[in-house]
Coordinates of C-alpha atoms in Angstrom, one line a residue:
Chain S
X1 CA 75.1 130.3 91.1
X2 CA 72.7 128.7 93.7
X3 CA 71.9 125.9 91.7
X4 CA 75.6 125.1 90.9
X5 CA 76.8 124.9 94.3
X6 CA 73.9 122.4 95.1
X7 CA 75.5 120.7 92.1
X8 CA 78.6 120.2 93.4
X9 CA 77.3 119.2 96.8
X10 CA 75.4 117.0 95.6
X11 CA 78.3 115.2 93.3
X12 CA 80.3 115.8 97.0
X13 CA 77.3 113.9 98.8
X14 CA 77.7 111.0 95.8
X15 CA 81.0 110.9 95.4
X16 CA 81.9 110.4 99.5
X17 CA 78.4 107.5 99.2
X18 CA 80.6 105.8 96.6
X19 CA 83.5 105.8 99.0
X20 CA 81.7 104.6 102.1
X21 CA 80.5 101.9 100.4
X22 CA 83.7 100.5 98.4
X23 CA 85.7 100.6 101.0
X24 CA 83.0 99.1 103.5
X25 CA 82.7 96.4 100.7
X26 CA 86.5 95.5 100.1
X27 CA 87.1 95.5 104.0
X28 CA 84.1 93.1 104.1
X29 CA 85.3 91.4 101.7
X30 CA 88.9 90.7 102.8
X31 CA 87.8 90.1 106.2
X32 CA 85.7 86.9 104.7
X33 CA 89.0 85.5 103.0
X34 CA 90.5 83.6 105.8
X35 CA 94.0 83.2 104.0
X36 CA 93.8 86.8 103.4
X37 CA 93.0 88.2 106.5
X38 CA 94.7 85.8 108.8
X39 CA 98.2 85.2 107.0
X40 CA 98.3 89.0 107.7
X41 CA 97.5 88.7 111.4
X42 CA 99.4 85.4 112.3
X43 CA 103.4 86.5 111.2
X44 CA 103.6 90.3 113.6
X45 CA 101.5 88.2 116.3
X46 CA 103.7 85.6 116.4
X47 CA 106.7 87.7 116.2
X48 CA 106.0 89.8 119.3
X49 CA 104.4 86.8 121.1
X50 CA 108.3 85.0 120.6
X51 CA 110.0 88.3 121.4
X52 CA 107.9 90.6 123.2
X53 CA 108.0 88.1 126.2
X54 CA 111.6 86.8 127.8
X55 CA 113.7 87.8 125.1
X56 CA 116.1 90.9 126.2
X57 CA 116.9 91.5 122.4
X58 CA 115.5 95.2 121.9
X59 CA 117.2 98.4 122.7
X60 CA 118.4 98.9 126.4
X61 CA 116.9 102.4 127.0
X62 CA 113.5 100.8 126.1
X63 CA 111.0 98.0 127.6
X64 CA 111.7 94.7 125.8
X65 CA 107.4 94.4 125.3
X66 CA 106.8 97.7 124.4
X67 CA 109.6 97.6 121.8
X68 CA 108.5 94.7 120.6
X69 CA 105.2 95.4 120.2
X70 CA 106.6 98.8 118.3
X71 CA 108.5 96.6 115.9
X72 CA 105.9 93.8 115.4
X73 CA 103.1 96.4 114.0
X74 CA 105.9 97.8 112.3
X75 CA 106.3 94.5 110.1
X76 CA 102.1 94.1 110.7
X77 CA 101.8 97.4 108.9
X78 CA 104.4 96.9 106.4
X79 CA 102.7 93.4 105.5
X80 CA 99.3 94.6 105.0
X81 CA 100.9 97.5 102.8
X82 CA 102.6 95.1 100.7
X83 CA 100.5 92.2 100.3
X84 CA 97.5 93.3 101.2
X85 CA 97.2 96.6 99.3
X86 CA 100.1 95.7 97.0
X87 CA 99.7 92.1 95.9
X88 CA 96.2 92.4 95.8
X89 CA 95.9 95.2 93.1
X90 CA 98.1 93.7 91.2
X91 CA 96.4 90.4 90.8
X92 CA 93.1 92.4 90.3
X93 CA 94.7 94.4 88.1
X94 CA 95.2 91.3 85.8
X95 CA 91.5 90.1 85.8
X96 CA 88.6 91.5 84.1
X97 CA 86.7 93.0 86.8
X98 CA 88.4 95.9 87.3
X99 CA 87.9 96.4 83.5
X100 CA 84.3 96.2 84.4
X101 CA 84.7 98.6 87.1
X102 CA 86.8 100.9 84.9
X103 CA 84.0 101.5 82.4
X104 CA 81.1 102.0 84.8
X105 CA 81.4 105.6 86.5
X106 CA 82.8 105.1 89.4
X107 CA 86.0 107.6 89.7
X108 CA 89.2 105.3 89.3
X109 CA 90.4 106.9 92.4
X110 CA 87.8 105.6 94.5
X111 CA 88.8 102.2 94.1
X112 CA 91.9 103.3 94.9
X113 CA 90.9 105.2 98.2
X114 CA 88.6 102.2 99.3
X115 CA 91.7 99.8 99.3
X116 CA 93.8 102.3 101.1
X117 CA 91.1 102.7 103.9
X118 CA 90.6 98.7 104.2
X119 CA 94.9 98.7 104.3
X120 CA 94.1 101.2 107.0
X121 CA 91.4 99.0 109.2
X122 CA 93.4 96.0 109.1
X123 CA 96.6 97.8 110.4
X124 CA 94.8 99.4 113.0
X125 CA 93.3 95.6 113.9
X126 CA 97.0 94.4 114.1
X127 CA 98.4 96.9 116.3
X128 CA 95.2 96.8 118.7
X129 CA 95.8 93.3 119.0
X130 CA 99.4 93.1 119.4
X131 CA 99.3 96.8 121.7
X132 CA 96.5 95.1 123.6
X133 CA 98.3 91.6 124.1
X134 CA 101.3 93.7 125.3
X135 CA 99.0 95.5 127.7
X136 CA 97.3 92.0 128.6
X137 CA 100.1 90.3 129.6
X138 CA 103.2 92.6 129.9
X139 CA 103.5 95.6 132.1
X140 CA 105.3 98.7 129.8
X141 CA 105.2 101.9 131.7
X142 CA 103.6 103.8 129.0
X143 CA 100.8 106.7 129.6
X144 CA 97.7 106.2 127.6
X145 CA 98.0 109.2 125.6
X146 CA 101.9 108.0 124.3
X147 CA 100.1 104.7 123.7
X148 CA 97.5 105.9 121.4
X149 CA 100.0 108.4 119.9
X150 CA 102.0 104.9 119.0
X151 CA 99.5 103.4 117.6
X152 CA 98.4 106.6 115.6
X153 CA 101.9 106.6 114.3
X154 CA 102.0 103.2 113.4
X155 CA 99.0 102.6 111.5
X156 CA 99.4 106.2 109.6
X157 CA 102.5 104.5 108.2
X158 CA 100.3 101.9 106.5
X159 CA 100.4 104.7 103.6
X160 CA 103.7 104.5 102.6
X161 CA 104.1 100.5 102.2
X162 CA 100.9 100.9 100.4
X163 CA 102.3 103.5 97.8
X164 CA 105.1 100.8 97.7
X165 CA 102.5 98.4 96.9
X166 CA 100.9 100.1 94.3
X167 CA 104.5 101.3 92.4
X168 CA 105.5 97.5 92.5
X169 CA 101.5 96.4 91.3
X170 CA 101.7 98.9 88.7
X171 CA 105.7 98.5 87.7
X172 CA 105.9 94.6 87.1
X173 CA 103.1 92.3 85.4
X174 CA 100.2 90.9 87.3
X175 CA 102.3 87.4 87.8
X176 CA 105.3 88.7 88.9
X177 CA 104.1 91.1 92.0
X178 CA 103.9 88.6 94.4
X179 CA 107.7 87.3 94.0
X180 CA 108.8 91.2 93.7
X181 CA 106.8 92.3 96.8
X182 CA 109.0 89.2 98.7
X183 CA 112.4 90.5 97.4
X184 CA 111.4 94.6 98.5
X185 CA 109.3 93.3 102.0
X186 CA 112.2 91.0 103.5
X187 CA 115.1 93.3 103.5
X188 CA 112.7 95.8 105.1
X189 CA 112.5 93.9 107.7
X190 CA 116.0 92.6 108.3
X191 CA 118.0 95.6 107.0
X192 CA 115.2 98.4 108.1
X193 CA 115.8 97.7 112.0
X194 CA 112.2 95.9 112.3
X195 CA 113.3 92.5 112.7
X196 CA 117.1 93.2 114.1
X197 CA 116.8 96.0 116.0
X198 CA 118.8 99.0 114.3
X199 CA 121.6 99.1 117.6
X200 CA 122.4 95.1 116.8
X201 CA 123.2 96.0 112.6
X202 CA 126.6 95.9 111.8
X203 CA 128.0 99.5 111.0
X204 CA 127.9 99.2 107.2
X205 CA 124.2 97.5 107.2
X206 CA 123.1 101.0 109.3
X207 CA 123.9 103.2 106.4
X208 CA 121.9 100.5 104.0
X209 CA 118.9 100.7 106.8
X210 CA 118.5 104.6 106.5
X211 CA 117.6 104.0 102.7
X212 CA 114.9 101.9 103.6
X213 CA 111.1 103.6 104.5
X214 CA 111.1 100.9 107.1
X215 CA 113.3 102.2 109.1
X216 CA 112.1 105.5 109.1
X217 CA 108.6 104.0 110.1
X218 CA 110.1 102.5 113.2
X219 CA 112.2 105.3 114.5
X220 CA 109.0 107.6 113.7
X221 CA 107.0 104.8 116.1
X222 CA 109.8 104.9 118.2
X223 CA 109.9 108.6 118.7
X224 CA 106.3 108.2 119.9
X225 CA 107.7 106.0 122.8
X226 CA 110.4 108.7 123.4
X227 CA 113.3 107.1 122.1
X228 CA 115.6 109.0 120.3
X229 CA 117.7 107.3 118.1
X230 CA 119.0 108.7 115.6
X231 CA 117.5 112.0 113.7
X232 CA 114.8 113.9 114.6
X233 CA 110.9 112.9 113.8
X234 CA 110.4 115.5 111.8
X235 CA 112.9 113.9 109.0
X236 CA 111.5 110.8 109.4
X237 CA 108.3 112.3 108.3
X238 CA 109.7 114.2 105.7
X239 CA 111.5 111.0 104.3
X240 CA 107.9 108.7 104.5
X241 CA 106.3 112.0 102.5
X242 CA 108.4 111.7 99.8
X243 CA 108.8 108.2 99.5
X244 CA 105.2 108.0 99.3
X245 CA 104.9 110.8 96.6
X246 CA 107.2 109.2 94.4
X247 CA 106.1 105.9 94.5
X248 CA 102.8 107.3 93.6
X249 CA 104.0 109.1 91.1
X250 CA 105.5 105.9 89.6
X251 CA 102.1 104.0 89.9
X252 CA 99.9 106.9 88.4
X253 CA 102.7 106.8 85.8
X254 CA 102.4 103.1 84.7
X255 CA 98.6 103.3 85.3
X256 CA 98.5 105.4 82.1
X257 CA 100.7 103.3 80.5
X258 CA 98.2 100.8 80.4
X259 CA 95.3 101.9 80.2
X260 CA 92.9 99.8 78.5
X261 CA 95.1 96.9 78.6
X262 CA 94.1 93.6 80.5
X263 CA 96.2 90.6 80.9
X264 CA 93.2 88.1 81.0
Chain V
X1 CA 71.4 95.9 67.2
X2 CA 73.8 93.3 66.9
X3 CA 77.2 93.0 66.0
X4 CA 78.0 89.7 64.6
X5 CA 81.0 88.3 63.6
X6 CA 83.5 85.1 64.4
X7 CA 86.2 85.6 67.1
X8 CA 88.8 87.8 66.4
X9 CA 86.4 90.2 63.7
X10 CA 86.9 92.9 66.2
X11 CA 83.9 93.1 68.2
X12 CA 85.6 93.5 71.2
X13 CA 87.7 95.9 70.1
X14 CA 84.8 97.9 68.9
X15 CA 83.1 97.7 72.3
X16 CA 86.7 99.4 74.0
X17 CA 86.1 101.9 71.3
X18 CA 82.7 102.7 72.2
X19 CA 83.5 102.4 76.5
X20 CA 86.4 104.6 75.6
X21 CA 88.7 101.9 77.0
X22 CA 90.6 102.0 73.5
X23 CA 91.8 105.5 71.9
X24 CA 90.4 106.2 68.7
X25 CA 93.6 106.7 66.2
X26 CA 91.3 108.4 63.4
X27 CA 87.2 109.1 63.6
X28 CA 84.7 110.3 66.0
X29 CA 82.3 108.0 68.1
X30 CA 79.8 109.8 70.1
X31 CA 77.9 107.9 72.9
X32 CA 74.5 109.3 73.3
X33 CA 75.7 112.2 72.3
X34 CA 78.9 112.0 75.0
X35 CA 82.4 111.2 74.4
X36 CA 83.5 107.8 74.6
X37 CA 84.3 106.8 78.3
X38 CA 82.9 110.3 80.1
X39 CA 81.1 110.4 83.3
X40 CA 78.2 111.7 81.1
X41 CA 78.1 108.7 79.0
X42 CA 78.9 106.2 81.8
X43 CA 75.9 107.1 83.9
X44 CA 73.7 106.0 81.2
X45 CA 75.6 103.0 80.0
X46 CA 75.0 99.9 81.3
X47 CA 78.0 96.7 80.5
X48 CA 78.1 93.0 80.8
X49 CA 81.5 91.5 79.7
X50 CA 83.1 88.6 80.0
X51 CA 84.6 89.3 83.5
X52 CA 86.7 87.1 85.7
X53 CA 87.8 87.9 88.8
X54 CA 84.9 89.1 90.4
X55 CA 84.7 89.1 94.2
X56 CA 83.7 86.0 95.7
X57 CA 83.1 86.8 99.0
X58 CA 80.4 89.4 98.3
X59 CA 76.8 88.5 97.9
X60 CA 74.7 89.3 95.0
X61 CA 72.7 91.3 96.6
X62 CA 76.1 93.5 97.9
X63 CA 77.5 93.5 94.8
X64 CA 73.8 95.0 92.9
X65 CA 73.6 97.4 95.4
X66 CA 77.4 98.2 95.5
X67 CA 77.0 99.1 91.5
X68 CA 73.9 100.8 92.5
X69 CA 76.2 103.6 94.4
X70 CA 78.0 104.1 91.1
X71 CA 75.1 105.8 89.3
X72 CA 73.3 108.8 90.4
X73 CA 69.7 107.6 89.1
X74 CA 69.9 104.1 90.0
X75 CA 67.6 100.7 89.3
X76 CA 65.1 100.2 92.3
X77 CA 66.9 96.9 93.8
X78 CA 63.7 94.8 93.8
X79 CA 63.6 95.4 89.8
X80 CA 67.0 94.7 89.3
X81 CA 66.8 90.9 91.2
X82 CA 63.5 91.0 88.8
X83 CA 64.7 91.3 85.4
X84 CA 67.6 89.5 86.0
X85 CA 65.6 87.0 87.3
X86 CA 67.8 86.5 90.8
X87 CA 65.1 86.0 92.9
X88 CA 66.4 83.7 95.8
X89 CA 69.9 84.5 95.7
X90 CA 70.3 87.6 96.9
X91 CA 72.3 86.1 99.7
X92 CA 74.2 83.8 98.3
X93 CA 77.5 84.7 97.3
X94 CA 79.2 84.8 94.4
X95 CA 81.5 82.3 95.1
X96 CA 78.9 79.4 95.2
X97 CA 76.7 80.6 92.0
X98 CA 76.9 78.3 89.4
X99 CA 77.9 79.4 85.9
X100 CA 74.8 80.5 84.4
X101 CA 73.5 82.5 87.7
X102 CA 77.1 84.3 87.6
X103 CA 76.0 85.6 84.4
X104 CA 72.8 86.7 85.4
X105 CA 74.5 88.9 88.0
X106 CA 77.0 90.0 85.4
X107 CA 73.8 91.0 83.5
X108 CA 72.2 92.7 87.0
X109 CA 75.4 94.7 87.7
X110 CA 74.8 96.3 83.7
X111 CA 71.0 97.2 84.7
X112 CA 71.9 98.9 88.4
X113 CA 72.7 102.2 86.7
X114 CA 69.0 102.2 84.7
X115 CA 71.0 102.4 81.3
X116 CA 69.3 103.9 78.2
X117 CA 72.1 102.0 76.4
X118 CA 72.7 98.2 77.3
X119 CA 76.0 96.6 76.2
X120 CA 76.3 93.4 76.0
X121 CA 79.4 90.9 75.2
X122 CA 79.0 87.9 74.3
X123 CA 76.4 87.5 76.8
X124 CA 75.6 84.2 76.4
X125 CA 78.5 81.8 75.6
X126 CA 79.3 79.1 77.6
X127 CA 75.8 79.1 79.2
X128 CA 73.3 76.0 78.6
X129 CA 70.0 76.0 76.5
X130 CA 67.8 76.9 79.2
X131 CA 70.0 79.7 81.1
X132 CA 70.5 80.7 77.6
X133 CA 66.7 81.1 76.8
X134 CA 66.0 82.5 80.2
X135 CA 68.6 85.4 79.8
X136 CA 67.2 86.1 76.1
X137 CA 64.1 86.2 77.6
X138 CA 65.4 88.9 80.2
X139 CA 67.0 90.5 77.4
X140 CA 64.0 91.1 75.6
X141 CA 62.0 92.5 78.8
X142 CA 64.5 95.3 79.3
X143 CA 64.2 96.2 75.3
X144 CA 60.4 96.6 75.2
X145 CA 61.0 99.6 77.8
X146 CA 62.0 101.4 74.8
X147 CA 65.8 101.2 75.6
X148 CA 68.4 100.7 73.1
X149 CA 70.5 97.0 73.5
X150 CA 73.8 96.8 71.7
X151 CA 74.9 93.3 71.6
X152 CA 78.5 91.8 70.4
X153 CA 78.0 88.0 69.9
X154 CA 79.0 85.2 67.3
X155 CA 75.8 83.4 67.3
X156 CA 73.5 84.3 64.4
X157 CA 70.4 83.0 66.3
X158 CA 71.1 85.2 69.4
X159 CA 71.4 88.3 66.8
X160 CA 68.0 87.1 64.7
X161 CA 66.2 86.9 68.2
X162 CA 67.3 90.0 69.9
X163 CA 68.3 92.6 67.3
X164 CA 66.3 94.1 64.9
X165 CA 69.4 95.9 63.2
X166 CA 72.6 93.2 62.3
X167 CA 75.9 95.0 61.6
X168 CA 78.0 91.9 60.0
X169 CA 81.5 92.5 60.9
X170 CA 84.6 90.7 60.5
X171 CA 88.6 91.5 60.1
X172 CA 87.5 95.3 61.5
X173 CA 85.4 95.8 58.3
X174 CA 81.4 96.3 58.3
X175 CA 80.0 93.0 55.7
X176 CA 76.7 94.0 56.0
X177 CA 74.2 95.7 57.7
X178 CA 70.7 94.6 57.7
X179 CA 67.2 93.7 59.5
X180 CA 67.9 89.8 60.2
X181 CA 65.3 88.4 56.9
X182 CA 67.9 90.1 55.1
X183 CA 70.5 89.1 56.5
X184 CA 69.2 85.5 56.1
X185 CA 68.1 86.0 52.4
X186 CA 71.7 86.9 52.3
X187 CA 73.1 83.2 52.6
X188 CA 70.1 81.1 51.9
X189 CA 67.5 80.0 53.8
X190 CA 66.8 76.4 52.2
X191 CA 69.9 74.0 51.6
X192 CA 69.1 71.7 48.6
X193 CA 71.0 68.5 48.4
X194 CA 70.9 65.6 45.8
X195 CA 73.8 63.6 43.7
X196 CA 73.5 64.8 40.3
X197 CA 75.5 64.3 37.2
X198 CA 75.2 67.9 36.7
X199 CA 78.7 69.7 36.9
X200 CA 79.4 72.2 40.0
X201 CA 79.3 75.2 37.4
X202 CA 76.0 74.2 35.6
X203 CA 74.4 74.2 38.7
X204 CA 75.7 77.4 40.2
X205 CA 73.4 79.0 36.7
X206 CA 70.3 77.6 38.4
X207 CA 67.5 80.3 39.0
X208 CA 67.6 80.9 42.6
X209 CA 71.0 79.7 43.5
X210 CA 73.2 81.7 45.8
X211 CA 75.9 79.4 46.4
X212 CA 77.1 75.3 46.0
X213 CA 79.1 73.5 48.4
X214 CA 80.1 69.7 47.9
X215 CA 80.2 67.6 51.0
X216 CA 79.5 63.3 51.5
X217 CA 79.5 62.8 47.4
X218 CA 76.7 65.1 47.7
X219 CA 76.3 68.4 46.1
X220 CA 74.0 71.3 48.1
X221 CA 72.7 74.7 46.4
X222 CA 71.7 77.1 49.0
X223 CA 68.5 79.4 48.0
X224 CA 66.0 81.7 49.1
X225 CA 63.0 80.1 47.1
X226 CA 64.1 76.5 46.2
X227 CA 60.8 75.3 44.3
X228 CA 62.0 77.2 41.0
X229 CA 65.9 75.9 41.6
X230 CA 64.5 72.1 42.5
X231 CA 62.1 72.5 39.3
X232 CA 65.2 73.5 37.3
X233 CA 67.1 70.9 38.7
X234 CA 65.1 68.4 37.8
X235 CA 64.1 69.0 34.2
X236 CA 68.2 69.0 33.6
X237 CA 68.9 65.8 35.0
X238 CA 66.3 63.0 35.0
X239 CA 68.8 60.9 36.8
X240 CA 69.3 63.2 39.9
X241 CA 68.9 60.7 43.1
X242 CA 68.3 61.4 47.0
X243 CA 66.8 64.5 47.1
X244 CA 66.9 66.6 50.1
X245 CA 65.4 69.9 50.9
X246 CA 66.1 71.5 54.7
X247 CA 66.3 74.7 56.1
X248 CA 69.7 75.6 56.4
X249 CA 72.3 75.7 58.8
X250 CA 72.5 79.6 59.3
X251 CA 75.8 79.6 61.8
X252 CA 77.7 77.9 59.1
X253 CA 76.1 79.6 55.7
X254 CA 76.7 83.1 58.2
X255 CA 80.1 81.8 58.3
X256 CA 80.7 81.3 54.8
X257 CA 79.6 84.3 54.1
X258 CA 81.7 86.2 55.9
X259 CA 84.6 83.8 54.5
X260 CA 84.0 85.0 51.5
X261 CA 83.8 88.7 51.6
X262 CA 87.0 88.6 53.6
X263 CA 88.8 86.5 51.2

């Protein structure tokens, strides 16, 4: 009895040394891929830097930079989930390393997890920089604890676009995700209330916005700031959950599919 | 023990078999005992395929020690850059390795777990003479520490060298299977060439003749003990001119044999 549970602590112990490691290794090693890591920084920058400042676009009750800022992550976020976790597992997917990795013990899911957590850190690097550049050089009225509780918010929400991600890596072939991931991440940002706020959408594009997980992302983010929009945070969370589930559930579906095929 | 067999004999297919990559449709193959693909039998397997894709941006020495995690009774690092013969590069990244050193880290990455089964594909194609020697060489380190090497390849001199078991394989069927000097004694070891006057089928009755082939208006007898078949030769045609005798290309007599079993 004693000498099982060691067992299983020890596999525990292994199993979370595994993790550390892959995930320190793929964030390491996306962070030395300049195209990688900076085409994922340079588009939300450069969005809030042209609208954050000067530009009275965003919603009335709330500061222009601190709206901005909101949205900008938002499409930060969604970026990373999409082409970062997305795009990237499905171009790995078509090579034979990870049929190298799939044969030596490492648990499948690990691989999994360490992408997810790297998704994670380079969110959390875009909304520090874009929350801190807001900070820098605007002045939002915002307390400290609402701040981090945005930011929180915000980079949780990597998860979803990173389910996304993995349906789209896992649904299509190896050569097509990057073309499919364009179609699915524009509209979320011009029909989910990121790029045009929701208020500006015509009447008919708002009912197409509250299909999309982008827009329940933003008005989540958006509740942190303590504006309410439209229903309450709660749903929004509800919605993310089980868009995440079942885009899982479609990845983990075509992942048996095709196992033990390689496209290389 | 080597597999050996042209492209498409189903090596490869084998080796998803045995890494439990593929699903068995009818039979049993049991991996030191494990089933195919199991944690069980992964932490004691050790593979080098023909990867692409690998990370560029990691070093070799993060990704050795990034497959060391993987295993629970791991290679000591130092004797992993060792066999492998990496001594130098460990911070170098993969990126700027040239082909033959790439394949020495593929080779690395198959050690980090301290396999008592080594699988190898096609380790060394499209590597140069000497990269090619030095990995055999490596090769043949790790099997003296009594472990078991398991090697899919096309080239009859890398099975000779390295396996002392040769399972001849090809369209999914087992050809032969064989310690390499019989193997060899298989499809002649001595090509005999000469123009005679002798017909194809008179010759094929010579003592010692496994098989005739007829290339540049000359005929060649393959044989395992080609004194008696040259004597023979000889006394039945006093006119035979430009006698050759050579050892014999084994790829291509390999080849032919496995040509003609399939056929």
């Amino acid at each position: 009895m004693n000498g099982s549970r060691q067992l299983t602590r020890q596999g525990l112990l292994h199993l979370l040394r595994i993790a550390y490691h892959e995930s320190k290794m793929e964030f390491v090693k996306c962070l030395r891929l300049p195209a990688f890591s900076v085409s994922l920084f340079v588009f939300p920058i450069g969005m809030f830097l042209f609208f954050g400042f000067g530009m009275n676009w965003g919603p009335n009750d709330v500061d222009n930079t601190l709206y901005w800022a909101t949205a900008s992550s938002c499409m930060g976020v969604i970026g990373v989930g999409l082409f970062g976790f997305g795009v990237y597992v499905a171009t790995e997917r078509g090579q034979g390393w990870l049929l190298l990795k799939r044969v030596s013990p490492m648990p499948p899911l690990m691989y999994f997890l360490a992408k997810v957590v790297m998704s994670i850190l380079f969110s959390t690097i875009v909304v520090l920089v874009i929350f801190g550049i807001a900070l820098f050089f605007g002045s939002p009225e915002v307390q400290a604890l609402r701040l981090m509780l945005i930011c929180v918010v915000l980079v949780l929400s990597t998860i979803p676009f990173c389910a996304l991600g993995l349906a789209i890596a896992y649904l299509v072939g190896p050569n097509s995700a990057h073309a499919v991931v364009n179609l699915v991440y524009l509209p979320q940002l011009f029909l989910g209330g990121i790029v045009v706020p929701f208020e500006v959408l015509p009447g008919y594009l708002q009912s197409v916005a509250t299909a999309m997980p982008s827009f329940h992302s933003i008005q989540l983010a958006l509740h942190a700031v303590e504006v309410n929009i439209s229903a309450s945070a709660y749903t929004h969370m509800a919605v993310l959950t089980i868009y995440s589930v079942l885009f899982v559930a479609v990845a983990v579906f075509f992942y048996y599919r095709d196992e033990g095929k390689t496209f290389g | 023990m080597a597999f050996l067999g042209p492209n498409g004999a189903g090596k490869s297919t084998l080796l998803n078999l045995i890494m439990g990559s593929a699903k068995l449709t009818q039979g049993r193959i049991s991996v030191l005992g494990h089933d195919p693909g199991s944690t069980a039998a992964k932490l004691r397997t050790g593979v080098m395929l023909q990867v692409t894709g690998v990370p560029e941006t990691l070093s070799v020495s993060e990704h050795i020690q990034l497959f060391r995690t993987y295993y629970v009774n791991s290679m000591q690092f130092e004797k992993i850059i060792d066999i492998a013969n990496l001594q130098g590069l460990e911070k170098r990244r993969y990126g700027s390795l040239s082909g033959g050193e790439r394949q020495k880290l593929h080779f690395a990455l198959a050690l980090a777990g301290d396999p008592d089964l080594l699988y190898l594909d096609e380790p060394t194609s499209n590597m140069d003479v000497e990269t090619r020697m030095s990995l055999w060489a490596q090769i043949q380190l790790f099997r003296k520490q009594n472990r078991t090497v398991v090697l899919n390849t096309h080239n009859l001199e890398e099975a000779e060298l390295l396996a002392d078991r040769i399972i001849l394989i090809d369209h999914g069927k087992i050809i032969a299977d064989a310690p390499p000097p019989s193997i060899r004694s298989l499809v002649g070891t001595t090509m005999v060439a000469a123009t005679t006057s002798l017909s194809e089928e008179e010759l094929s009755q010579l003592p010692g003749v496994l098989r005739t082939e007829f290339a540049d208006r000359q005929i060649r007898l393959f044989a395992n003990s080609p004194e008696e078949t040259v004597r023979a030769w000889l006394d039945l045609d006093p006119h035979l001119k430009n006698l050759e005798v050579k050892p014999a290309q084994l790829q291509d007599a390999y080849l032919h044999l496995v040509k003609g079993k399939s056929a």
